[in-house]
Coordinates of N, CA and C in Angstrom, one line a residue:
M24 N 8.0 -6.7 32.7 CA 7.4 -7.7 31.7 C 7.9 -7.3 30.3
N25 N 7.8 -8.3 29.5 CA 8.2 -8.1 28.1 C 6.9 -8.2 27.2
E26 N 7.1 -8.0 25.9 CA 6.0 -8.1 24.9 C 5.3 -9.4 25.0
E27 N 6.0 -10.5 25.1 CA 5.4 -11.8 25.1 C 4.6 -12.0 26.4
S28 N 5.0 -11.5 27.5 CA 4.3 -11.6 28.8 C 2.9 -10.9 28.7
Y29 N 3.0 -9.7 28.1 CA 1.8 -8.9 27.9 C 0.8 -9.6 26.9
M30 N 1.4 -10.2 25.9 CA 0.6 -10.9 24.9 C -0.1 -12.1 25.5
E31 N 0.6 -12.8 26.4 CA 0.0 -13.9 27.1 C -1.2 -13.5 27.9
K32 N -1.2 -12.4 28.5 CA -2.3 -11.8 29.2 C -3.5 -11.6 28.2
C33 N -3.2 -11.0 27.1 CA -4.2 -10.8 26.0 C -4.8 -12.1 25.6
I34 N -4.0 -13.2 25.4 CA -4.4 -14.5 25.0 C -5.4 -15.0 26.1
S35 N -5.1 -14.8 27.3 CA -6.1 -15.3 28.4 C -7.4 -14.6 28.3
L36 N -7.3 -13.3 28.0 CA -8.6 -12.5 27.8 C -9.3 -12.9 26.5
A37 N -8.6 -13.3 25.5 CA -9.2 -13.8 24.2 C -10.0 -15.1 24.6
K38 N -9.4 -15.9 25.4 CA -10.1 -17.2 25.7 C -11.4 -16.9 26.5
L39 N -11.4 -15.8 27.3 CA -12.7 -15.5 28.0 C -13.8 -15.1 27.0
S40 N -13.4 -14.3 25.9 CA -14.4 -14.0 25.0 C -14.9 -15.2 24.2
E41 N -14.0 -16.1 23.9 CA -14.3 -17.4 23.2 C -15.3 -18.2 24.0
K42 N -15.2 -18.2 25.3 CA -16.1 -18.9 26.2 C -17.5 -18.3 26.1
K43 N -17.6 -17.1 25.7 CA -18.9 -16.4 25.5 C -19.4 -16.4 24.1
D44 N -18.7 -17.2 23.3 CA -19.0 -17.3 21.9 C -18.8 -16.0 21.1
E45 N -17.8 -15.3 21.6 CA -17.4 -14.0 20.9 C -16.1 -14.4 20.1
V46 N -15.8 -13.6 19.0 CA -14.6 -13.8 18.3 C -13.5 -13.6 19.4
P47 N -12.6 -14.5 19.5 CA -11.6 -14.5 20.6 C -10.4 -13.5 20.4
V48 N -10.7 -12.3 20.9 CA -9.6 -11.2 20.8 C -9.6 -10.6 22.2
G49 N -8.3 -10.4 22.7 CA -8.1 -9.8 24.0 C -7.2 -8.6 23.9
A50 N -7.3 -7.6 24.7 CA -6.5 -6.4 24.6 C -6.2 -5.9 26.0
I51 N -5.1 -5.3 26.2 CA -4.7 -4.6 27.4 C -4.1 -3.2 27.1
L52 N -4.2 -2.3 28.0 CA -3.4 -1.0 27.9 C -2.4 -1.0 29.1
V53 N -1.2 -0.7 28.7 CA -0.1 -0.6 29.6 C 0.4 0.8 29.8
F54 N 0.7 1.2 31.0 CA 1.2 2.6 31.2 C 2.3 2.4 32.3
E55 N 3.5 2.9 32.0 CA 4.7 2.8 32.8 C 4.9 1.3 33.3
N56 N 4.8 0.4 32.3 CA 5.1 -1.0 32.5 C 4.1 -1.7 33.4
K57 N 2.9 -1.1 33.6 CA 1.8 -1.8 34.4 C 0.6 -1.9 33.5
I58 N 0.0 -3.1 33.6 CA -1.3 -3.3 33.0 C -2.4 -2.5 33.8
L59 N -3.0 -1.5 33.2 CA -4.0 -0.8 33.9 C -5.4 -1.1 33.4
F60 N -5.6 -1.5 32.2 CA -6.9 -1.8 31.7 C -6.8 -3.1 30.8
E61 N -7.9 -3.9 30.8 CA -7.9 -5.1 30.1 C -9.4 -5.4 29.6
S62 N -9.5 -6.0 28.5 CA -10.8 -6.3 28.0 C -10.7 -7.4 26.9
H63 N -11.9 -7.8 26.5 CA -12.0 -8.8 25.4 C -13.2 -8.4 24.5
N64 N -13.2 -9.0 23.3 CA -14.4 -8.7 22.4 C -15.7 -9.0 23.1
S65 N -16.7 -8.1 22.9 CA -18.0 -8.3 23.5 C -19.1 -7.7 22.6
P66 N -19.0 -7.7 21.3 CA -20.1 -7.1 20.5 C -21.4 -7.9 20.6
V67 N -21.4 -9.2 20.7 CA -22.6 -10.0 20.8 C -23.2 -9.8 22.2
E68 N -22.4 -9.9 23.2 CA -23.0 -9.7 24.6 C -23.5 -8.3 24.8
K69 N -22.8 -7.3 24.3 CA -23.3 -5.9 24.5 C -24.2 -5.4 23.4
K70 N -24.4 -6.3 22.4 CA -25.3 -5.9 21.2 C -24.8 -4.5 20.7
D71 N -23.4 -4.5 20.5 CA -22.8 -3.3 20.1 C -21.6 -3.6 19.1
P72 N -21.8 -3.3 17.8 CA -20.7 -3.7 16.9 C -19.4 -3.0 17.1
T73 N -19.4 -2.0 17.9 CA -18.1 -1.3 18.2 C -17.4 -1.9 19.5
A74 N -18.0 -2.9 20.1 CA -17.4 -3.4 21.4 C -16.2 -4.4 21.1
H75 N -15.3 -4.0 20.3 CA -14.1 -4.7 20.1 C -13.2 -4.6 21.3
A76 N -12.3 -5.5 21.5 CA -11.4 -5.5 22.7 C -10.7 -4.2 22.8
E77 N -10.2 -3.7 21.7 CA -9.4 -2.5 21.7 C -10.2 -1.3 22.1
I78 N -11.4 -1.2 21.5 CA -12.3 -0.1 21.8 C -12.7 -0.1 23.3
N79 N -13.0 -1.3 23.8 CA -13.4 -1.5 25.2 C -12.3 -1.0 26.2
V80 N -11.0 -1.3 25.9 CA -10.0 -0.8 26.8 C -9.8 0.7 26.7
I81 N -9.9 1.2 25.5 CA -9.8 2.6 25.3 C -10.9 3.4 26.0
R82 N -12.1 2.9 25.9 CA -13.2 3.5 26.6 C -13.0 3.5 28.1
S83 N -12.6 2.3 28.7 CA -12.3 2.2 30.1 C -11.2 3.2 30.6
A84 N -10.2 3.2 29.8 CA -9.0 4.1 30.2 C -9.5 5.6 30.1
C85 N -10.1 6.0 29.1 CA -10.6 7.4 28.9 C -11.5 7.8 30.1
N86 N -12.4 6.9 30.4 CA -13.3 7.1 31.5 C -12.6 7.3 32.8
E87 N -11.7 6.4 33.1 CA -10.9 6.4 34.3 C -9.9 7.6 34.4
E88 N -9.3 7.9 33.3 CA -8.4 9.0 33.2 C -9.1 10.4 33.1
N89 N -10.4 10.3 32.8 CA -11.1 11.5 32.6 C -10.5 12.4 31.4
N90 N -10.1 11.7 30.4 CA -9.4 12.3 29.3 C -9.6 11.5 28.0
Y91 N -9.8 12.1 26.9 CA -9.9 11.3 25.7 C -8.6 11.1 25.0
R92 N -7.5 11.5 25.6 CA -6.2 11.3 25.1 C -5.4 10.3 26.1
L93 N -4.7 9.4 25.5 CA -4.0 8.4 26.3 C -2.5 8.3 25.9
K94 N -1.9 9.5 26.0 CA -0.5 9.6 25.6 C 0.3 8.7 26.5
N95 N 1.3 8.2 25.9 CA 2.3 7.3 26.6 C 1.7 5.9 27.0
Y96 N 0.5 5.6 26.5 CA 0.0 4.3 26.8 C 0.4 3.4 25.6
I97 N 0.5 2.1 25.9 CA 0.9 1.1 24.9 C -0.3 0.1 24.9
L98 N -0.8 -0.3 23.7 CA -1.8 -1.2 23.6 C -1.3 -2.5 23.1
Y99 N -1.8 -3.6 23.7 CA -1.5 -5.0 23.2 C -2.8 -5.6 22.8
T100 N -2.8 -6.3 21.7 CA -4.0 -7.0 21.3 C -3.6 -8.3 20.5
T101 N -4.5 -9.3 20.6 CA -4.1 -10.6 20.0 C -4.3 -10.6 18.5
L102 N -5.0 -9.6 17.9 CA -5.3 -9.6 16.5 C -5.0 -8.2 15.9
E103 N -4.5 -8.1 14.8 CA -4.3 -6.9 14.1 C -5.6 -6.0 14.2
P104 N -5.4 -4.8 14.6 CA -6.6 -3.9 14.7 C -7.3 -3.7 13.4
C105 N -8.6 -3.6 13.4 CA -9.4 -3.3 12.2 C -9.3 -1.8 12.0
I106 N -9.9 -1.3 10.9 CA -9.8 0.1 10.6 C -10.5 1.0 11.7
M107 N -11.7 0.5 12.2 CA -12.4 1.2 13.2 C -11.5 1.4 14.5
C108 N -10.8 0.3 14.9 CA -9.9 0.3 16.0 C -8.7 1.2 15.8
I109 N -8.2 1.1 14.6 CA -7.0 2.0 14.2 C -7.4 3.4 14.4
G110 N -8.6 3.8 13.9 CA -9.0 5.2 14.1 C -9.1 5.6 15.5
A111 N -9.7 4.7 16.4 CA -9.8 5.1 17.8 C -8.4 5.1 18.5
I112 N -7.5 4.2 18.1 CA -6.2 4.2 18.6 C -5.5 5.6 18.3
C113 N -5.6 6.0 17.0 CA -5.0 7.2 16.6 C -5.6 8.4 17.3
E114 N -6.9 8.5 17.4 CA -7.6 9.6 18.1 C -7.2 9.7 19.5
A115 N -7.0 8.5 20.2 CA -6.6 8.5 21.6 C -5.2 8.8 21.8
R116 N -4.4 8.9 20.7 CA -2.9 9.2 20.8 C -2.1 8.1 21.5
I117 N -2.6 6.9 21.4 CA -1.8 5.8 22.0 C -0.4 5.7 21.3
E118 N 0.6 5.5 22.1 CA 2.0 5.6 21.6 C 2.4 4.5 20.7
K119 N 2.1 3.2 21.2 CA 2.6 2.0 20.4 C 1.5 1.0 20.5
V120 N 1.5 0.1 19.5 CA 0.5 -1.0 19.4 C 1.3 -2.2 19.1
F121 N 1.2 -3.3 19.9 CA 1.7 -4.6 19.7 C 0.6 -5.5 19.5
F122 N 0.7 -6.3 18.4 CA -0.4 -7.3 18.2 C 0.2 -8.7 17.8
G123 N -0.7 -9.7 18.0 CA -0.2 -11.0 17.7 C -0.4 -11.5 16.3
A124 N -1.6 -11.8 15.9 CA -1.9 -12.4 14.6 C -2.2 -11.3 13.6
Y125 N -1.8 -11.5 12.4 CA -2.2 -10.7 11.2 C -3.5 -11.2 10.7
A126 N -4.4 -10.3 10.3 CA -5.7 -10.8 9.7 C -5.4 -11.6 8.4
T127 N -4.5 -11.1 7.6 CA -4.1 -11.9 6.4 C -2.6 -12.1 6.5
N128 N -1.8 -11.0 6.3 CA -0.4 -11.1 6.3 C 0.2 -9.7 6.6
K129 N 1.5 -9.7 6.8 CA 2.3 -8.5 7.2 C 2.2 -7.4 6.1
E130 N 2.3 -7.8 4.8 CA 2.2 -6.9 3.7 C 0.9 -6.2 3.6
N131 N -0.2 -7.0 3.8 CA -1.6 -6.4 3.7 C -1.8 -5.4 4.9
F132 N -1.3 -5.7 6.1 CA -1.4 -4.8 7.2 C -0.6 -3.5 6.9
S133 N 0.6 -3.6 6.4 CA 1.4 -2.5 6.0 C 0.6 -1.6 5.0
N134 N 0.0 -2.3 4.0 CA -0.7 -1.5 3.0 C -2.0 -0.8 3.6
K135 N -2.6 -1.5 4.6 CA -3.8 -0.9 5.2 C -3.4 0.4 6.0
I136 N -2.2 0.3 6.6 CA -1.8 1.5 7.4 C -1.4 2.6 6.4
K137 N -0.7 2.3 5.3 CA -0.3 3.3 4.3 C -1.6 3.9 3.7
F138 N -2.6 3.1 3.4 CA -3.9 3.6 2.8 C -4.5 4.5 3.8
Y139 N -4.6 4.1 5.1 CA -5.2 4.9 6.1 C -4.5 6.3 6.3
K140 N -3.2 6.2 6.3 CA -2.4 7.4 6.5 C -2.6 8.4 5.2
R141 N -2.6 7.8 4.1 CA -2.6 8.6 2.8 C -4.0 9.2 2.6
N142 N -5.1 8.5 3.0 CA -6.4 8.9 2.6 C -7.2 9.5 3.8
N143 N -6.6 9.7 4.9 CA -7.3 10.3 6.0 C -6.4 11.3 6.7
Y144 N -7.0 12.4 7.2 CA -6.3 13.4 7.9 C -6.1 12.9 9.3
I145 N -4.9 12.5 9.7 CA -4.6 12.1 11.0 C -3.4 12.8 11.6
D146 N -3.6 13.2 12.8 CA -2.5 14.0 13.5 C -1.5 13.0 14.1
H147 N -1.9 11.8 14.4 CA -1.0 10.9 15.2 C -1.2 9.5 14.6
L148 N -0.1 8.8 14.4 CA -0.1 7.4 14.0 C 0.9 6.7 14.9
P149 N 0.4 5.8 15.7 CA 1.4 5.1 16.6 C 2.3 4.1 15.8
K150 N 3.3 3.7 16.5 CA 4.1 2.6 15.9 C 3.4 1.3 16.1
F151 N 3.3 0.5 15.1 CA 2.6 -0.8 15.1 C 3.7 -1.9 15.0
T152 N 3.6 -2.9 15.8 CA 4.5 -4.0 15.7 C 3.6 -5.3 15.8
G153 N 3.6 -6.1 14.8 CA 2.9 -7.3 14.7 C 3.7 -8.6 14.9
G154 N 3.0 -9.7 15.1 CA 3.7 -11.0 15.1 C 4.2 -11.4 16.5
I155 N 3.7 -10.7 17.6 CA 4.1 -11.1 18.9 C 3.3 -12.4 19.3
L156 N 3.9 -13.5 19.5 CA 3.3 -14.8 19.8 C 2.2 -15.0 18.7
E157 N 2.6 -14.8 17.5 CA 1.7 -14.9 16.3 C 1.1 -16.2 16.2
K158 N 1.9 -17.3 16.3 CA 1.3 -18.6 16.1 C 0.2 -18.9 17.1
E159 N 0.4 -18.6 18.4 CA -0.6 -18.8 19.4 C -1.8 -18.0 19.2
C160 N -1.6 -16.7 18.9 CA -2.8 -15.8 18.6 C -3.6 -16.2 17.4
S161 N -2.9 -16.6 16.4 CA -3.5 -17.0 15.1 C -4.3 -18.3 15.3
S162 N -3.8 -19.3 16.1 CA -4.4 -20.6 16.3 C -5.7 -20.4 17.0
I163 N -5.8 -19.5 18.0 CA -7.0 -19.2 18.7 C -8.2 -18.8 17.8
I164 N -7.8 -17.9 16.9 CA -8.8 -17.3 15.9 C -9.2 -18.4 14.9
K165 N -8.2 -19.1 14.4 CA -8.5 -20.1 13.4 C -9.3 -21.3 14.0
N166 N -9.0 -21.7 15.1 CA -9.7 -22.8 15.8 C -11.2 -22.4 16.1
F167 N -11.4 -21.2 16.5 CA -12.7 -20.6 16.8 C -13.6 -20.7 15.5
F168 N -13.1 -20.2 14.4 CA -13.8 -20.2 13.2 C -14.0 -21.6 12.6
Q169 N -13.0 -22.5 12.8 CA -13.2 -23.8 12.3 C -14.4 -24.5 13.1
R170 N -14.4 -24.3 14.4 CA -15.5 -24.9 15.2 C -16.9 -24.3 14.8
K171 N -16.9 -23.0 14.5 CA -18.2 -22.3 14.1 C -18.7 -22.8 12.8
R172 N -17.7 -23.1 11.8 CA -18.1 -23.5 10.5 C -18.3 -25.0 10.3
G173 N -17.7 -25.8 11.3 CA -17.6 -27.2 11.0 C -18.5 -28.0 11.8

């Protein structure tokens, strides 16, 4: 599979969270070219502000692997990870992160990563690549908030 195929899976997971009136974000963890863990946003359902799609897959993987490190895993998510999720991704030692939509734009994401790296002691920072099926991922989020507000 390629990045777009993995992102399509994330999009289908985001649509599941949207049906539950959650912000539509989906995430998967891939190891050796196989999707091993998948989740979507569920803070409302779980009454847990940390239940973002990325945190959910990291928790599942760590429990299953019986390890808090996920070396050689690749994370895919429909939306640029927030600072909380970036912290968890770094602590888990995830190798690479591919995401679809930027929260604002590529430059702001780059500045967020630079700020995080400069102002926090971190042993590991994965390679981040954004913009995978960006238009599709972005439209899911935009449409969700337009319906909520309108």
